[in-house]
Amino acid sequence: MPNKMQTIIAVDQNSTLSTRDRGLNYGDGFFTTAKVVDGQVQYWAHHKARLIECAQRLGFPELDFNSLENQIALHINAAQLNVLKILVTRGEGGRGYGLPSECNVSILLSVLDYPSNYEALVKEGLNLEVSPIKLAAQPLLAGLKTLNRLEQVLVKKAMQTQNCDDVLVLDYNNNVIEASAANIFAIKNKCVFTPLLDECGIKGVYLQSLCDKLPVEFKRVKVEDLTQADAVFVCNSLMGAVPVKRIEQQVFNTDDSHALLTKLLAKEAEC
């Protein structure tokens, strides 16, 4: 039987986490960040699937979702527009990097304020430049939202000197992978494509939900594939789909981008 030992901590000023926790010491864990509207977690089925996949691929015990969902419901009951963060670690134990003989998973729940600038970004679009920070390849972790996010920290640090709202992050073969904290997809000749994430990057919840609604091609993408597209979007589960109004020197009409995506979604809904 799968080991379902887990401790759920609602993060507040009185919460504590052991200094021996493997998530703190080794980044041994994973997380998901969800939008909460009127006490309901949007795209919960996809967030749950992400947590299950991360646990399986990283060799964690099976998570007890009955207990977890009950705790989530208690903490978001009064939330009207907030962010729920679910962070899972392997807990304490093990010698050095070695795994503990018995795993007691720690789950931290945080209910945070919803970013005030997201609504404006969705309406107005955002400007992108290419990040000087590139992502390393590690197929064993590709697609997963693990606690090892130092590359993204460096991306955000580099952004402080760039004149843009977000960046395109490439791998060492100069393939586009993602934005700093979101996926990228584009429309060309009424077809939707997005970067292949088999070596690095995170396959986000909003992108997963978009694949339920539209045929999306995952392929190797270069910057010029995006600058030559009819429309480009940055997306994650908090913002939804945000149109890109500029990549480097290439400018897009965000009203046209919105209209093109809306038309594609409506056409698929009729099928």
Tab-separated table of C-alpha atoms in Angstrom:
chain	number	residue	atom	x	y	z
A	1	MET	CA	0.000	0.000	0.000
A	2	PRO	CA	1.275	3.522	-0.777
A	3	ASN	CA	2.538	5.443	2.220
A	4	LYS	CA	0.101	8.337	2.754
A	5	MET	CA	1.712	9.896	5.843
A	6	GLN	CA	1.514	13.642	5.378
A	7	THR	CA	1.426	16.792	7.484
A	8	ILE	CA	-0.569	19.784	6.220
A	9	ILE	CA	0.525	23.212	7.454
A	10	ALA	CA	-1.546	26.316	6.827
A	11	VAL	CA	1.089	29.020	6.483
A	12	ASP	CA	0.590	31.992	8.801
A	13	GLN	CA	2.646	33.919	11.322
A	14	ASN	CA	2.615	30.974	13.745
A	15	SER	CA	3.652	28.274	11.275
A	16	THR	CA	6.995	26.522	11.544
A	17	LEU	CA	9.015	24.301	9.223
A	18	SER	CA	11.852	22.099	10.424
A	19	THR	CA	15.361	23.235	9.533
A	20	ARG	CA	15.932	19.603	8.475
A	21	ASP	CA	13.117	19.635	5.930
A	22	ARG	CA	14.347	18.286	2.588
A	23	GLY	CA	12.479	20.933	0.656
A	24	LEU	CA	14.422	23.636	2.454
A	25	ASN	CA	17.776	21.848	2.253
A	26	TYR	CA	17.677	20.253	-1.204
A	27	GLY	CA	14.671	21.653	-3.047
A	28	ASP	CA	13.202	18.155	-2.669
A	29	GLY	CA	9.603	18.925	-3.508
A	30	PHE	CA	7.167	20.587	-5.864
A	31	PHE	CA	4.342	23.112	-5.891
A	32	THR	CA	1.406	24.544	-7.775
A	33	THR	CA	-0.123	28.020	-7.694
A	34	ALA	CA	-3.834	28.446	-8.402
A	35	LYS	CA	-6.347	31.252	-8.829
A	36	VAL	CA	-9.211	31.222	-6.344
A	37	VAL	CA	-12.497	32.897	-7.311
A	38	ASP	CA	-15.478	32.979	-4.917
A	39	GLY	CA	-14.085	30.173	-2.793
A	40	GLN	CA	-13.360	27.856	-5.722
A	41	VAL	CA	-9.991	26.798	-7.155
A	42	GLN	CA	-9.954	27.377	-10.894
A	43	TYR	CA	-8.646	24.474	-13.005
A	44	TRP	CA	-8.456	22.296	-9.904
A	45	ALA	CA	-8.520	19.052	-11.902
A	46	HIS	CA	-5.365	20.175	-13.742
A	47	HIS	CA	-3.618	21.345	-10.563
A	48	LYS	CA	-4.430	18.009	-8.947
A	49	ALA	CA	-3.073	16.149	-11.992
A	50	ARG	CA	0.138	18.202	-11.752
A	51	LEU	CA	0.596	17.278	-8.077
A	52	ILE	CA	-0.006	13.607	-8.848
A	53	GLU	CA	2.482	13.595	-11.739
A	54	CYS	CA	5.146	15.380	-9.684
A	55	ALA	CA	4.713	12.939	-6.798
A	56	GLN	CA	4.954	9.935	-9.107
A	57	ARG	CA	7.951	11.094	-11.136
A	58	LEU	CA	9.900	12.224	-8.055
A	59	GLY	CA	9.153	9.033	-6.120
A	60	PHE	CA	6.970	10.595	-3.421
A	61	PRO	CA	4.298	8.616	-1.582
A	62	GLU	CA	0.790	8.880	-2.966
A	63	LEU	CA	-0.806	12.091	-1.673
A	64	ASP	CA	-3.940	11.924	0.480
A	65	PHE	CA	-6.209	14.216	-1.524
A	66	ASN	CA	-9.243	13.718	0.716
A	67	SER	CA	-7.411	15.359	3.591
A	68	LEU	CA	-5.759	17.948	1.353
A	69	GLU	CA	-8.981	19.028	-0.354
A	70	ASN	CA	-10.761	19.337	3.003
A	71	GLN	CA	-8.019	21.612	4.298
A	72	ILE	CA	-8.035	23.691	1.114
A	73	ALA	CA	-11.799	24.169	1.363
A	74	LEU	CA	-11.458	25.434	4.933
A	75	HIS	CA	-8.808	27.996	4.024
A	76	ILE	CA	-10.343	29.396	0.824
A	77	ASN	CA	-13.959	29.450	1.942
A	78	ALA	CA	-13.999	33.257	2.286
A	79	ALA	CA	-11.579	33.957	-0.598
A	80	GLN	CA	-13.139	36.013	-3.405
A	81	LEU	CA	-10.100	36.676	-5.585
A	82	ASN	CA	-6.890	35.219	-4.210
A	83	VAL	CA	-3.961	32.948	-4.960
A	84	LEU	CA	-3.615	29.497	-3.407
A	85	LYS	CA	-0.121	28.026	-3.234
A	86	ILE	CA	0.284	24.321	-2.458
A	87	LEU	CA	3.888	23.397	-1.681
A	88	VAL	CA	4.876	19.773	-1.092
A	89	THR	CA	8.185	18.588	0.393
A	90	ARG	CA	9.491	15.123	1.232
A	91	GLY	CA	9.665	16.191	4.877
A	92	GLU	CA	12.561	15.436	7.225
A	93	GLY	CA	15.044	12.610	7.124
A	94	GLY	CA	17.663	10.822	5.114
A	95	ARG	CA	21.421	11.121	5.400
A	96	GLY	CA	22.643	13.842	3.086
A	97	TYR	CA	20.912	13.465	-0.253
A	98	GLY	CA	19.856	9.900	0.554
A	99	LEU	CA	16.114	9.300	0.861
A	100	PRO	CA	14.547	8.599	4.268
A	101	SER	CA	13.411	5.030	4.924
A	102	GLU	CA	9.964	6.387	5.836
A	103	CYS	CA	8.620	9.505	4.196
A	104	ASN	CA	6.359	11.939	6.025
A	105	VAL	CA	5.351	14.453	3.386
A	106	SER	CA	4.914	18.096	4.402
A	107	ILE	CA	2.301	20.174	2.573
A	108	LEU	CA	2.211	23.937	3.045
A	109	LEU	CA	-0.903	25.893	2.080
A	110	SER	CA	-0.756	29.661	1.532
A	111	VAL	CA	-3.610	31.988	0.572
A	112	LEU	CA	-2.093	35.115	-0.962
A	113	ASP	CA	-3.274	38.375	-2.496
A	114	TYR	CA	-4.040	38.310	-6.208
A	115	PRO	CA	-1.535	40.459	-8.181
A	116	SER	CA	-3.125	43.850	-8.859
A	117	ASN	CA	-1.476	44.341	-12.284
A	118	TYR	CA	-2.751	41.174	-13.963
A	119	GLU	CA	-6.081	42.590	-15.118
A	120	ALA	CA	-4.356	45.463	-16.925
A	121	LEU	CA	-1.840	43.112	-18.556
A	122	VAL	CA	-4.621	40.931	-19.973
A	123	LYS	CA	-6.274	43.980	-21.557
A	124	GLU	CA	-3.199	45.854	-22.723
A	125	GLY	CA	-0.728	43.050	-23.454
A	126	LEU	CA	2.933	42.926	-22.538
A	127	ASN	CA	6.363	43.609	-23.998
A	128	LEU	CA	8.930	40.816	-24.264
A	129	GLU	CA	12.678	40.759	-24.672
A	130	VAL	CA	15.008	37.766	-24.793
A	131	SER	CA	16.565	36.829	-21.468
A	132	PRO	CA	20.370	36.457	-21.330
A	133	ILE	CA	19.824	33.569	-18.886
A	134	LYS	CA	19.400	30.185	-20.580
A	135	LEU	CA	17.881	26.997	-19.192
A	136	ALA	CA	19.869	23.811	-18.771
A	137	ALA	CA	18.503	20.516	-20.071
A	138	GLN	CA	17.338	17.874	-17.585
A	139	PRO	CA	14.726	15.556	-19.099
A	140	LEU	CA	14.070	13.838	-15.752
A	141	LEU	CA	12.638	17.097	-14.397
A	142	ALA	CA	11.253	18.576	-17.624
A	143	GLY	CA	7.666	19.747	-17.333
A	144	LEU	CA	7.606	19.537	-13.518
A	145	LYS	CA	7.156	22.503	-11.186
A	146	THR	CA	9.802	21.501	-8.654
A	147	LEU	CA	11.211	23.617	-5.830
A	148	ASN	CA	14.463	24.047	-7.801
A	149	ARG	CA	13.765	27.497	-9.267
A	150	LEU	CA	17.163	29.202	-9.087
A	151	GLU	CA	17.258	29.584	-12.872
A	152	GLN	CA	14.032	31.583	-12.691
A	153	VAL	CA	15.456	33.701	-9.864
A	154	LEU	CA	18.395	34.579	-12.125
A	155	VAL	CA	16.005	35.329	-14.991
A	156	LYS	CA	14.076	37.762	-12.781
A	157	LYS	CA	17.332	39.338	-11.575
A	158	ALA	CA	18.456	39.926	-15.177
A	159	MET	CA	15.048	41.428	-16.001
A	160	GLN	CA	15.833	44.337	-13.684
A	161	THR	CA	18.127	45.718	-16.389
A	162	GLN	CA	15.761	44.991	-19.299
A	163	ASN	CA	13.046	47.323	-20.569
A	164	CYS	CA	10.154	44.866	-20.740
A	165	ASP	CA	7.248	43.326	-18.851
A	166	ASP	CA	8.555	39.774	-19.216
A	167	VAL	CA	11.132	37.785	-21.153
A	168	LEU	CA	11.484	34.877	-23.521
A	169	VAL	CA	13.684	32.263	-21.893
A	170	LEU	CA	15.701	30.020	-24.237
A	171	ASP	CA	17.643	26.810	-23.760
A	172	TYR	CA	21.297	26.362	-24.753
A	173	ASN	CA	20.254	25.414	-28.296
A	174	ASN	CA	18.435	28.757	-28.564
A	175	ASN	CA	15.010	27.148	-28.558
A	176	VAL	CA	12.274	29.207	-26.935
A	177	ILE	CA	11.064	27.420	-23.787
A	178	GLU	CA	8.861	29.770	-21.769
A	179	ALA	CA	8.510	33.195	-20.163
A	180	SER	CA	9.884	33.928	-16.688
A	181	ALA	CA	6.855	32.369	-14.955
A	182	ALA	CA	4.503	31.392	-17.754
A	183	ASN	CA	4.163	29.385	-20.937
A	184	ILE	CA	4.242	30.764	-24.482
A	185	PHE	CA	1.925	29.884	-27.340
A	186	ALA	CA	1.401	31.418	-30.766
A	187	ILE	CA	-1.068	31.376	-33.637
A	188	LYS	CA	0.022	31.167	-37.278
A	189	ASN	CA	-2.417	30.592	-40.146
A	190	LYS	CA	-5.122	29.630	-37.600
A	191	CYS	CA	-2.910	26.916	-36.084
A	192	VAL	CA	-1.725	27.032	-32.465
A	193	PHE	CA	1.808	25.996	-31.507
A	194	THR	CA	3.901	26.066	-28.345
A	195	PRO	CA	7.461	25.101	-27.380
A	196	LEU	CA	8.287	21.432	-26.836
A	197	LEU	CA	9.130	20.895	-23.156
A	198	ASP	CA	10.870	17.522	-23.229
A	199	GLU	CA	14.229	18.720	-21.866
A	200	CYS	CA	13.387	21.680	-19.617
A	201	GLY	CA	10.626	24.120	-18.756
A	202	ILE	CA	7.265	23.728	-17.034
A	203	LYS	CA	4.064	22.560	-18.681
A	204	GLY	CA	1.614	24.915	-17.029
A	205	VAL	CA	-1.965	24.371	-15.952
A	206	TYR	CA	-3.466	26.980	-18.294
A	207	LEU	CA	-1.603	25.472	-21.247
A	208	GLN	CA	-2.940	22.044	-20.274
A	209	SER	CA	-6.474	23.427	-20.181
A	210	LEU	CA	-5.981	25.099	-23.574
A	211	CYS	CA	-5.008	21.715	-25.033
A	212	ASP	CA	-8.435	20.464	-23.911
A	213	LYS	CA	-10.095	23.136	-26.058
A	214	LEU	CA	-7.837	23.489	-29.096
A	215	PRO	CA	-5.423	21.337	-31.104
A	216	VAL	CA	-1.995	22.571	-29.974
A	217	GLU	CA	1.253	21.509	-31.652
A	218	PHE	CA	4.295	21.096	-29.394
A	219	LYS	CA	7.458	21.692	-31.406
A	220	ARG	CA	10.922	23.292	-31.397
A	221	VAL	CA	10.387	27.053	-31.532
A	222	LYS	CA	12.884	29.774	-32.376
A	223	VAL	CA	12.439	33.471	-31.612
A	224	GLU	CA	11.808	34.169	-35.316
A	225	ASP	CA	8.930	31.671	-35.306
A	226	LEU	CA	7.245	33.899	-32.749
A	227	THR	CA	8.062	37.221	-34.432
A	228	GLN	CA	6.586	35.850	-37.669
A	229	ALA	CA	3.394	34.565	-36.003
A	230	ASP	CA	-0.008	36.210	-36.311
A	231	ALA	CA	-0.395	36.403	-32.526
A	232	VAL	CA	1.651	35.419	-29.476
A	233	PHE	CA	0.440	34.869	-25.918
A	234	VAL	CA	1.967	34.375	-22.487
A	235	CYS	CA	-0.188	32.218	-20.224
A	236	ASN	CA	-0.455	30.771	-16.750
A	237	SER	CA	-3.229	29.748	-14.378
A	238	LEU	CA	-3.328	33.129	-12.644
A	239	MET	CA	-3.327	35.471	-15.665
A	240	GLY	CA	-4.966	33.267	-18.246
A	241	ALA	CA	-3.868	34.151	-21.790
A	242	VAL	CA	-2.127	37.526	-22.092
A	243	PRO	CA	-1.413	38.886	-25.592
A	244	VAL	CA	2.107	39.973	-26.470
A	245	LYS	CA	2.329	43.455	-27.956
A	246	ARG	CA	6.075	43.455	-28.662
A	247	ILE	CA	8.915	40.959	-28.993
A	248	GLU	CA	12.154	42.920	-29.280
A	249	GLN	CA	11.352	45.166	-32.290
A	250	GLN	CA	8.367	43.185	-33.648
A	251	VAL	CA	5.009	44.743	-32.725
A	252	PHE	CA	1.649	42.950	-32.544
A	253	ASN	CA	-1.888	44.360	-32.454
A	254	THR	CA	-3.294	43.016	-29.192
A	255	ASP	CA	-6.911	43.639	-30.204
A	256	ASP	CA	-6.352	41.451	-33.259
A	257	SER	CA	-4.649	38.826	-31.080
A	258	HIS	CA	-7.597	38.698	-28.669
A	259	ALA	CA	-10.036	38.442	-31.562
A	260	LEU	CA	-8.067	35.663	-33.250
A	261	LEU	CA	-7.917	33.507	-30.119
A	262	THR	CA	-11.583	34.130	-29.317
A	263	LYS	CA	-12.556	33.086	-32.842
A	264	LEU	CA	-10.509	29.866	-32.662
A	265	LEU	CA	-12.012	28.932	-29.284
A	266	ALA	CA	-15.536	29.646	-30.517
A	267	LYS	CA	-15.007	27.573	-33.651
A	268	GLU	CA	-13.769	24.582	-31.649
A	269	ALA	CA	-16.688	24.909	-29.231
A	270	GLU	CA	-19.079	24.550	-32.174
A	271	CYS	CA	-17.461	21.321	-33.390
